[in-house]
Amino acid sequence: MGQLPVDGDTLYLGIDGGGTKCRAVIVDESGQTLGVGNGGPANPYHGVARALESIDNAADSALRAAGLPREAKAQLVAGLGLAGVNVPSLFQVVQQWDHPFKAQFLTTDLHIACIAAHEQDNGAVIVSGTGSCGFAHVDGKTLTLGAHGFPCGDGGSGAWIGLECVKAVLLDSDQLGPKTALTDLVAEQLQARGIMIVERLNGAKSSDYAKLAPLVFNAAEQGDEIALRIIHEGADYLTAIARRLWSINPPRMSMLGGVSQRIVDWMDKDIAERMSAPLRQPEFGAVHYARTQFAALAEPVA
């Protein structure tokens, strides 16, 4: 195991904490990556104690990768971007955590993803993965759209597409809705038809529904009318989010998430063509946030 950092050397920890995993990176003052690590679920909405433990474990993992002892944790300036802390009560709980770091700066996972995508504070992102949402930060003003969670919202996401698929298949099965190729595709993937689909999906998570989304894209590309309706509706929702985000004039906009690469082609052409590739991963956005917030504390009061 390596030595503790030299006194005066500032090391930064970036945490990207989501509902399924937590990713950490440690960088030095010059921006060089020293180590990366992983932890478990870190969305406090699904358990504060587990989220904090995951953050701690991810930090330990990154320290090991950097060849640094656990004691070096006390010298890390940490930026935490967590899912769930858009809920004020959860933000307050994590903010009051007796953390093991030199300093802690907390924000949302959307905020750090946006910073990372553009390598600057100003920008916008649309997330279309298992869930969906939009976020923009421009000159201190933020705009968050969606982020309501499944099944209440998340239009244009994998989970939403999967749920709409199941609803259409059940209508077809009962001969109460149009016939669709999705019925046979879902039967093959779930090994179930009709009411047995409901039994198979009893207790299913959003990620389980999202696994059906590729079937819908494939069927839409083959011209199935129901699949086309679902994909167009989801794409129109994300297009509307993009237009709202552009209204506050972000310099760049990126799409993130596993569904984004397929659904962007169904969005309005003028919107799709304005999308820029993300420049960095979200944990590096957390590092940037920690650096700027820590530097602001050091600035002399006028």
Tab-separated table of C-alpha atoms in Angstrom:
chain	number	residue	atom	x	y	z
A	1	MET	CA	0.000	0.000	0.000
A	2	GLY	CA	1.286	3.469	-0.887
A	3	GLN	CA	2.075	6.415	1.341
A	4	LEU	CA	-0.274	9.128	2.447
A	5	PRO	CA	-0.302	12.152	0.126
A	6	VAL	CA	2.165	14.900	0.968
A	7	ASP	CA	0.681	17.592	3.185
A	8	GLY	CA	-0.627	20.375	0.992
A	9	ASP	CA	-1.464	18.059	-1.911
A	10	THR	CA	-5.218	18.088	-2.510
A	11	LEU	CA	-6.845	14.953	-3.855
A	12	TYR	CA	-10.374	14.960	-5.212
A	13	LEU	CA	-12.945	12.166	-5.075
A	14	GLY	CA	-15.805	12.067	-7.557
A	15	ILE	CA	-18.829	9.873	-6.781
A	16	ASP	CA	-21.574	8.991	-9.253
A	17	GLY	CA	-24.227	7.259	-7.165
A	18	GLY	CA	-27.201	5.613	-8.840
A	19	GLY	CA	-29.866	3.087	-7.976
A	20	THR	CA	-27.862	0.039	-9.042
A	21	LYS	CA	-24.225	1.024	-8.523
A	22	CYS	CA	-21.820	3.676	-7.319
A	23	ARG	CA	-18.698	4.670	-9.259
A	24	ALA	CA	-15.764	6.570	-7.769
A	25	VAL	CA	-12.656	8.247	-9.175
A	26	ILE	CA	-9.720	9.900	-7.409
A	27	VAL	CA	-7.712	12.589	-9.186
A	28	ASP	CA	-4.839	14.777	-8.101
A	29	GLU	CA	-4.496	18.558	-8.286
A	30	SER	CA	-3.303	18.385	-11.893
A	31	GLY	CA	-6.347	16.337	-12.939
A	32	GLN	CA	-4.500	13.042	-13.346
A	33	THR	CA	-6.620	9.989	-12.541
A	34	LEU	CA	-5.052	7.995	-9.702
A	35	GLY	CA	-7.649	5.279	-9.206
A	36	VAL	CA	-11.247	4.246	-9.878
A	37	GLY	CA	-13.556	2.073	-7.813
A	38	ASN	CA	-17.075	0.748	-7.532
A	39	GLY	CA	-19.691	0.240	-4.846
A	40	GLY	CA	-23.293	-0.900	-4.539
A	41	PRO	CA	-26.576	1.026	-4.887
A	42	ALA	CA	-26.265	4.643	-3.756
A	43	ASN	CA	-29.723	6.158	-4.161
A	44	PRO	CA	-30.795	7.190	-0.631
A	45	TYR	CA	-34.445	7.001	-1.724
A	46	HIS	CA	-34.040	3.227	-1.551
A	47	GLY	CA	-32.176	3.263	1.764
A	48	VAL	CA	-29.956	5.942	3.259
A	49	ALA	CA	-27.705	3.579	5.245
A	50	ARG	CA	-27.064	1.399	2.212
A	51	ALA	CA	-26.322	4.439	0.028
A	52	LEU	CA	-23.773	5.834	2.475
A	53	GLU	CA	-22.144	2.423	2.843
A	54	SER	CA	-21.881	2.135	-0.947
A	55	ILE	CA	-20.213	5.542	-1.182
A	56	ASP	CA	-17.723	4.564	1.518
A	57	ASN	CA	-16.994	1.239	-0.187
A	58	ALA	CA	-16.526	2.871	-3.583
A	59	ALA	CA	-14.089	5.367	-2.052
A	60	ASP	CA	-12.127	2.507	-0.445
A	61	SER	CA	-12.061	0.695	-3.783
A	62	ALA	CA	-10.687	3.782	-5.560
A	63	LEU	CA	-8.064	4.272	-2.836
A	64	ARG	CA	-6.867	0.683	-3.282
A	65	ALA	CA	-6.654	1.179	-7.035
A	66	ALA	CA	-4.621	4.342	-6.438
A	67	GLY	CA	-2.259	2.477	-4.111
A	68	LEU	CA	-3.264	4.692	-1.195
A	69	PRO	CA	-4.093	3.618	2.383
A	70	ARG	CA	-7.599	3.973	3.805
A	71	GLU	CA	-6.294	6.751	6.033
A	72	ALA	CA	-5.947	8.912	2.925
A	73	LYS	CA	-9.740	9.145	2.827
A	74	ALA	CA	-9.495	11.945	5.374
A	75	GLN	CA	-7.551	13.994	2.819
A	76	LEU	CA	-10.076	13.651	-0.010
A	77	VAL	CA	-12.255	16.547	-1.126
A	78	ALA	CA	-15.370	14.678	-2.229
A	79	GLY	CA	-17.968	15.625	-4.799
A	80	LEU	CA	-21.095	13.461	-4.508
A	81	GLY	CA	-23.637	13.310	-7.323
A	82	LEU	CA	-26.471	11.085	-6.130
A	83	ALA	CA	-29.786	9.937	-7.508
A	84	GLY	CA	-32.655	10.694	-5.150
A	85	VAL	CA	-31.263	13.835	-3.502
A	86	ASN	CA	-33.545	15.984	-5.650
A	87	VAL	CA	-35.958	15.122	-2.805
A	88	PRO	CA	-35.176	17.877	-0.247
A	89	SER	CA	-35.462	15.658	2.849
A	90	LEU	CA	-32.963	13.148	1.422
A	91	PHE	CA	-30.568	15.921	0.414
A	92	GLN	CA	-30.648	17.142	4.002
A	93	VAL	CA	-29.966	13.671	5.437
A	94	VAL	CA	-26.920	13.088	3.228
A	95	GLN	CA	-25.721	16.655	3.727
A	96	GLN	CA	-25.675	16.048	7.487
A	97	TRP	CA	-23.770	12.745	7.175
A	98	ASP	CA	-20.727	12.521	9.453
A	99	HIS	CA	-18.619	11.704	6.411
A	100	PRO	CA	-14.990	10.496	6.504
A	101	PHE	CA	-13.663	13.027	3.965
A	102	LYS	CA	-11.774	16.299	4.279
A	103	ALA	CA	-14.778	18.033	2.714
A	104	GLN	CA	-18.002	16.947	1.042
A	105	PHE	CA	-20.026	18.744	-1.635
A	106	LEU	CA	-23.391	17.235	-2.544
A	107	THR	CA	-25.496	17.611	-5.670
A	108	THR	CA	-27.673	15.465	-7.931
A	109	ASP	CA	-26.505	12.787	-10.337
A	110	LEU	CA	-28.086	14.826	-13.140
A	111	HIS	CA	-25.973	17.857	-12.289
A	112	ILE	CA	-22.666	15.982	-12.376
A	113	ALA	CA	-23.676	14.168	-15.574
A	114	CYS	CA	-24.328	17.547	-17.175
A	115	ILE	CA	-20.996	18.986	-16.004
A	116	ALA	CA	-19.145	15.925	-17.286
A	117	ALA	CA	-20.927	15.877	-20.635
A	118	HIS	CA	-19.736	19.397	-21.406
A	119	GLU	CA	-16.627	19.783	-19.204
A	120	GLN	CA	-18.073	23.019	-17.857
A	121	ASP	CA	-20.818	24.170	-15.531
A	122	ASN	CA	-23.212	25.277	-18.266
A	123	GLY	CA	-25.020	22.759	-20.464
A	124	ALA	CA	-27.988	20.431	-20.770
A	125	VAL	CA	-28.580	16.689	-20.805
A	126	ILE	CA	-31.469	14.395	-21.585
A	127	VAL	CA	-31.302	10.980	-19.955
A	128	SER	CA	-33.068	8.103	-21.668
A	129	GLY	CA	-32.096	4.829	-20.057
A	130	THR	CA	-34.202	2.709	-17.728
A	131	GLY	CA	-35.777	6.041	-16.695
A	132	SER	CA	-35.819	9.464	-18.327
A	133	CYS	CA	-35.471	13.140	-17.457
A	134	GLY	CA	-34.005	16.409	-18.659
A	135	PHE	CA	-31.676	18.846	-16.929
A	136	ALA	CA	-30.037	22.157	-17.794
A	137	HIS	CA	-27.727	24.463	-15.863
A	138	VAL	CA	-27.055	27.926	-17.275
A	139	ASP	CA	-25.346	30.708	-15.306
A	140	GLY	CA	-26.611	29.469	-11.954
A	141	LYS	CA	-30.143	28.739	-13.159
A	142	THR	CA	-31.283	25.103	-13.318
A	143	LEU	CA	-34.212	23.466	-15.030
A	144	THR	CA	-35.220	19.870	-14.291
A	145	LEU	CA	-37.916	18.192	-16.363
A	146	GLY	CA	-39.461	14.808	-15.718
A	147	ALA	CA	-37.495	12.711	-13.195
A	148	HIS	CA	-40.858	11.596	-11.787
A	149	GLY	CA	-39.916	7.932	-11.684
A	150	PHE	CA	-41.541	4.795	-13.009
A	151	PRO	CA	-44.448	4.205	-13.451
A	152	CYS	CA	-45.609	7.778	-12.767
A	153	GLY	CA	-43.503	9.285	-15.545
A	154	ASP	CA	-40.261	8.501	-17.378
A	155	GLY	CA	-41.746	8.862	-20.868
A	156	GLY	CA	-39.404	7.770	-23.643
A	157	SER	CA	-37.423	5.542	-21.282
A	158	GLY	CA	-36.790	1.825	-21.532
A	159	ALA	CA	-39.158	1.088	-18.646
A	160	TRP	CA	-41.931	3.250	-20.116
A	161	ILE	CA	-41.536	1.660	-23.561
A	162	GLY	CA	-41.658	-1.802	-21.977
A	163	LEU	CA	-44.810	-1.007	-19.997
A	164	GLU	CA	-46.577	0.438	-23.046
A	165	CYS	CA	-45.575	-2.708	-24.916
A	166	VAL	CA	-47.126	-4.979	-22.275
A	167	LYS	CA	-50.352	-2.954	-22.219
A	168	ALA	CA	-50.678	-3.200	-25.998
A	169	VAL	CA	-49.952	-6.941	-25.997
A	170	LEU	CA	-52.614	-7.593	-23.332
A	171	LEU	CA	-55.193	-5.629	-25.341
A	172	ASP	CA	-54.306	-7.690	-28.407
A	173	SER	CA	-54.551	-10.898	-26.369
A	174	ASP	CA	-58.073	-10.011	-25.248
A	175	GLN	CA	-58.998	-8.907	-28.798
A	176	LEU	CA	-59.776	-5.443	-27.455
A	177	GLY	CA	-56.989	-3.692	-29.331
A	178	PRO	CA	-55.128	-3.874	-32.643
A	179	LYS	CA	-53.062	-6.914	-33.485
A	180	THR	CA	-49.342	-6.381	-33.083
A	181	ALA	CA	-46.148	-8.310	-33.767
A	182	LEU	CA	-45.172	-7.453	-30.208
A	183	THR	CA	-47.478	-10.204	-28.924
A	184	ASP	CA	-45.329	-12.994	-30.332
A	185	LEU	CA	-42.072	-11.190	-29.518
A	186	VAL	CA	-43.051	-10.758	-25.865
A	187	ALA	CA	-44.318	-14.358	-25.686
A	188	GLU	CA	-40.936	-15.567	-26.895
A	189	GLN	CA	-38.929	-13.412	-24.478
A	190	LEU	CA	-41.092	-13.943	-21.390
A	191	GLN	CA	-42.283	-17.447	-22.292
A	192	ALA	CA	-45.800	-16.286	-21.440
A	193	ARG	CA	-49.020	-15.133	-23.080
A	194	GLY	CA	-52.163	-13.345	-21.883
A	195	ILE	CA	-52.719	-13.403	-18.131
A	196	MET	CA	-49.495	-15.375	-17.696
A	197	ILE	CA	-47.606	-12.208	-18.693
A	198	VAL	CA	-49.160	-10.478	-15.675
A	199	GLU	CA	-48.069	-13.348	-13.443
A	200	ARG	CA	-44.570	-13.315	-14.907
A	201	LEU	CA	-44.233	-9.564	-14.272
A	202	ASN	CA	-45.639	-9.648	-10.739
A	203	GLY	CA	-43.204	-7.613	-8.630
A	204	ALA	CA	-41.138	-6.641	-11.697
A	205	LYS	CA	-38.826	-3.633	-11.394
A	206	SER	CA	-38.443	-0.824	-13.902
A	207	SER	CA	-35.301	-2.528	-15.211
A	208	ASP	CA	-37.348	-5.655	-15.991
A	209	TYR	CA	-39.749	-3.664	-18.155
A	210	ALA	CA	-36.809	-1.917	-19.823
A	211	LYS	CA	-35.584	-5.286	-21.118
A	212	LEU	CA	-38.626	-5.333	-23.422
A	213	ALA	CA	-37.718	-2.004	-25.073
A	214	PRO	CA	-35.424	-3.525	-27.755
A	215	LEU	CA	-38.359	-5.633	-28.943
A	216	VAL	CA	-40.387	-2.475	-29.527
A	217	PHE	CA	-37.596	-0.750	-31.443
A	218	ASN	CA	-37.103	-3.849	-33.583
A	219	ALA	CA	-40.825	-4.128	-34.325
A	220	ALA	CA	-41.063	-0.405	-35.133
A	221	GLU	CA	-38.191	-0.720	-37.585
A	222	GLN	CA	-40.174	-3.542	-39.247
A	223	GLY	CA	-43.207	-1.249	-39.563
A	224	ASP	CA	-45.470	-2.612	-36.790
A	225	GLU	CA	-48.081	0.092	-36.207
A	226	ILE	CA	-48.365	-0.343	-32.440
A	227	ALA	CA	-44.602	-0.351	-31.957
A	228	LEU	CA	-44.345	2.738	-34.158
A	229	ARG	CA	-46.963	4.514	-32.035
A	230	ILE	CA	-45.083	3.742	-28.815
A	231	ILE	CA	-41.696	4.837	-30.134
A	232	HIS	CA	-43.077	7.998	-31.742
A	233	GLU	CA	-44.881	8.955	-28.518
A	234	GLY	CA	-41.726	8.449	-26.465
A	235	ALA	CA	-39.588	10.339	-28.975
A	236	ASP	CA	-42.074	13.223	-29.098
A	237	TYR	CA	-41.932	13.489	-25.297
A	238	LEU	CA	-38.126	13.681	-25.341
A	239	THR	CA	-38.257	16.199	-28.195
A	240	ALA	CA	-40.551	18.375	-26.071
A	241	ILE	CA	-38.098	18.129	-23.168
A	242	ALA	CA	-35.251	19.177	-25.472
A	243	ARG	CA	-37.148	22.233	-26.713
A	244	ARG	CA	-37.871	23.337	-23.127
A	245	LEU	CA	-34.215	22.895	-22.195
A	246	TRP	CA	-33.013	24.873	-25.220
A	247	SER	CA	-35.310	27.721	-24.096
A	248	ILE	CA	-32.788	28.720	-21.393
A	249	ASN	CA	-29.946	28.731	-23.951
A	250	PRO	CA	-27.465	26.086	-22.801
A	251	PRO	CA	-24.276	26.081	-24.923
A	252	ARG	CA	-24.459	22.320	-25.570
A	253	MET	CA	-26.888	19.437	-25.086
A	254	SER	CA	-26.148	15.708	-24.887
A	255	MET	CA	-28.232	12.560	-24.639
A	256	LEU	CA	-27.261	9.926	-22.089
A	257	GLY	CA	-28.465	6.430	-21.267
A	258	GLY	CA	-28.791	3.115	-23.058
A	259	VAL	CA	-32.041	3.953	-24.896
A	260	SER	CA	-30.835	7.348	-26.116
A	261	GLN	CA	-28.766	5.947	-28.978
A	262	ARG	CA	-31.818	4.324	-30.562
A	263	ILE	CA	-34.564	6.815	-29.772
A	264	VAL	CA	-32.679	9.936	-30.924
A	265	ASP	CA	-33.218	8.843	-34.529
A	266	TRP	CA	-36.989	9.070	-33.969
A	267	MET	CA	-36.892	12.578	-32.492
A	268	ASP	CA	-37.456	15.726	-34.552
A	269	LYS	CA	-34.551	16.065	-36.983
A	270	ASP	CA	-33.638	19.620	-35.974
A	271	ILE	CA	-33.352	18.514	-32.332
A	272	ALA	CA	-31.419	15.312	-33.070
A	273	GLU	CA	-28.882	17.193	-35.172
A	274	ARG	CA	-28.137	19.651	-32.336
A	275	MET	CA	-27.077	16.924	-29.901
A	276	SER	CA	-23.387	16.778	-28.949
A	277	ALA	CA	-21.524	13.719	-27.735
A	278	PRO	CA	-20.823	13.703	-23.967
A	279	LEU	CA	-17.167	14.488	-23.245
A	280	ARG	CA	-16.605	12.714	-19.907
A	281	GLN	CA	-18.209	10.206	-17.538
A	282	PRO	CA	-20.380	11.555	-14.667
A	283	GLU	CA	-17.879	10.803	-11.871
A	284	PHE	CA	-15.512	13.334	-13.447
A	285	GLY	CA	-18.327	15.869	-13.279
A	286	ALA	CA	-18.445	15.202	-9.535
A	287	VAL	CA	-14.707	15.934	-9.348
A	288	HIS	CA	-15.206	19.210	-11.219
A	289	TYR	CA	-18.031	20.154	-8.849
A	290	ALA	CA	-15.874	19.387	-5.799
A	291	ARG	CA	-12.976	21.450	-7.170
A	292	THR	CA	-15.080	24.524	-7.899
A	293	GLN	CA	-16.946	24.373	-4.586
A	294	PHE	CA	-13.750	23.836	-2.586
A	295	ALA	CA	-12.024	26.691	-4.409
A	296	ALA	CA	-14.961	28.975	-3.651
A	297	LEU	CA	-14.538	28.288	0.077
A	298	ALA	CA	-10.927	29.407	-0.153
A	299	GLU	CA	-11.738	32.698	-1.862
A	300	PRO	CA	-11.313	35.714	0.426
A	301	VAL	CA	-14.485	37.496	1.424
A	302	ALA	CA	-14.719	40.921	-0.250
